Amino acid sequence: MSGWQPGSVQPPDPAGRKRLDPQPESSRRAQRPSAAALDLTDGEWHRLHPATPLLKGGLVFVVILGFFVNNAREQLIQFFLPGPDGRRGSGGDDGDPVNYVVGHGLIGLVLLGIVALLVVIIGIFYLSWRMNTFRVTAETVEVRSGIVFRTNRRARLDRIQGINIERRLLARLVGAAKLEINQAGHDANVPLAYLRSVSAEEVRSEILRRASGTREAAKQQPGSVAGPGGGVIEQRLNEFLAEPLGEDGQPPQSVVHMNLGRLIGSAILSGFTLFLVAIIAAVVVSIATTGQYFLLFVFLPTLLGSFSYYSRRVVKSLRYSITATRDGIRIGWGLLSTSNETLPPGRIHSIRLSQPLLWRPFGWWEVKINRASHSSTKGADNQANTTILPVGSRDDVTRVLGLILPELVGLTAADVEIQDALARGERSPGDVAASQPQRAVEESSRTLSLIEAGMTSSGSEGGFITSPDRARILRWFSWRRNGFRTAPGALLLRKGAIWRQLVVVPLPRLQSVGVRQGPILRRLRLAELELHTVQGPITANIGAIDQDDARRFFETASHDAVAAAQADRTHRWLEGQASQGTPQASQGMPQTQDPAAADQAHPTPPAPPSWAAPAPSDRLTGEQR
Amino acid sequence: MTTRLDLDGATWTRISPKYKWPEMASYALSGLVVAALSALTWFSGAWWGYALTAAILVVTILVVGFTPRRVRAIGYQLREDDLLVRRGILFLRFVAVPYGRMQLIDVNRGPVVRALGLSDLKFVTAAASSAVTIPGVPAEEAERLRDRLVELAESRRAGL
């Protein structure tokens, strides 16, 4: 029945099992929020937030109940206070079930049935809450749920692809949050719904700390949580209004500030608008020619739907933020229902910068990624959550990439280079270890500058190898821009003269490389290159490349991919960092924050023991300007 | 004549030539089925009904006729760090899969293929688009190859 293995390390939560009343536990947590997280990740079995059944689906039940009560109330009023027509609830002809019941004197029986049903449903909700337990050990996170069909899901911490904290509006009001641990694969997520808002943050940072491979305990900052002072309502309000906190107890400083005008502009100037305009034109023309006005009514729902599309897109992205944390980048979304996800280093499988035609006059870009996990939380415009910058200027793109690249490609590029140097016997291991973070920053800054150069360039500008002249019949406008190049730790594909695109595939994430040639390409001595990464919105292919160039690229890419995969160690991203903490700290990373954030009164957070900190990326952007 | 895309210094291991029989049989069979379906258009009495069937038969004969060459073109090579697979004459495709990227290896044996003592090998990586298969490998060699590749993948284990 149960997936519980008796051979496991921990006994099945004796404390929780014996205590029938959950009240003492929850009230204790309410008083000492910071201590709760220590409890939740101590390897014992724990229960979820007591309001979970209500948030998960009980609300629908309450609404239905309310509907019935509301309906019955009218009947009751009519029953005791007969209307002017003198009818005393003798109906039943109009098909209303309540009417029928009242009319046939079955009211007692039905009430009894409703009460019994209520008791059963409440019992099931209570049981499912009781049976839904989780625990976090040093290596795994494990969830047990289900009453009749028991499920036990255990996930390894070092395979985490991202951790998302989602707060739906209602959950936010009661101070609860859903924590979702995303693993690679389809339907492979571990949801912890719901936890207390504060403990969700702390559980996440604790899980990430364990997954990162650092053995030292994270510093607990008692000041980071709302104090016990004030009433429950005040505390809720504070929680509701509070920004999600970073690991250091400071509100994270987003490197991109979303501006309302740009957001609305980008939504209006999207491909969807073109589609909508085309439909409007078609409807107007057909009404003008046929005089059939009923078409307008057919069209109206589409128009209303489009408004909801626009508003969702804008509202979702309104409080977008992206920031560097010790454990990777964190992306936040949403105005009323919020979600924010931490992506550990090396979990991004490819990046695409794209610029639709209509965005070009404004210089806006969109950044999407491929990732191995499929979060159940929808991103902006209700797509799967693969957008990491919905719309931004060139500088925003630079800043976002500045956060991603050091850990994604810089580290590996530096490692590959250092391995080579060690193999040649040019440098000593100690020397190498000290210089590695520095190298990583330099390598990623080179990659970043190459990407920047590739965003709008064409021809051989920026060192890209482009399609030859004879590819003109296949790439009418873009043959000059259609090109590729290698960068430290990554491969860049530059495509599209009208709809500009730049695809970045980090070498350590490249699964395999392919080259293709069909009969038409053969006649033109061209070939198509394929870089295979996990499935997502991005396909990293480039066609119409000279076949000799393609062959050379295929050879170097397949060789580099192997070297990069061997050097990659992002699955335990902070392992071995604790010992190197001091030399890095003394390297004097510039502590100046991003210009936009510099005027804020927040004290500068202590430099995290990694180059994932905002500091190096800011320096990158500084060099570019 | 244009030059064919090829890789330098590649010494390909070819698959068993016996694999052409199941391939030819399946193409011939499906061609005949489609031709039989197209024969329904004869009842309309139009001339193009016969032309359609004739065209389908010609294409089938061509495809079947080229199958031995196509089977000869399928090859693989175990390089130092990756597996290189090629296939196709008209539509040529090369794929290089680093050993550490292989998530699992399937050995499939259909009834016809098994009667000939062959196996199909299929490699799965985290990317669906990799789509690497080596069909028609003699059964005992397939087992050996599988074990060897699993061993190589284990020694070069990489993350996703």
Coordinates of C-alpha atoms in Angstrom, one line a residue, chain B residues 2 4 8 21 26 34 42 44 53 58 63 65 69-70 80 99 109 112-113 133 142 148:
Chain B
T2 CA 29.1 17.9 -56.8
R4 CA 29.5 14.8 -51.2
D8 CA 37.9 13.4 -42.7
W21 CA 15.9 -7.6 -46.8
S26 CA 8.7 -3.2 -45.8
V34 CA -0.7 2.4 -51.5
W42 CA -9.7 3.5 -61.7
S44 CA -13.8 7.0 -62.0
T53 CA -0.9 3.9 -59.8
V58 CA 7.7 3.4 -60.2
V63 CA 13.0 3.2 -53.4
G65 CA 16.1 -0.6 -55.8
R69 CA 22.8 1.3 -51.3
R70 CA 21.1 3.1 -48.5
E80 CA 37.7 8.3 -28.5
Y99 CA 29.4 8.9 -24.6
R109 CA 14.4 -7.1 -32.2
V112 CA 11.8 -10.2 -39.3
V113 CA 15.0 -8.7 -38.0
T133 CA 19.7 4.5 -34.1
A142 CA 24.8 -5.6 -30.7
R148 CA 30.8 -1.4 -24.4

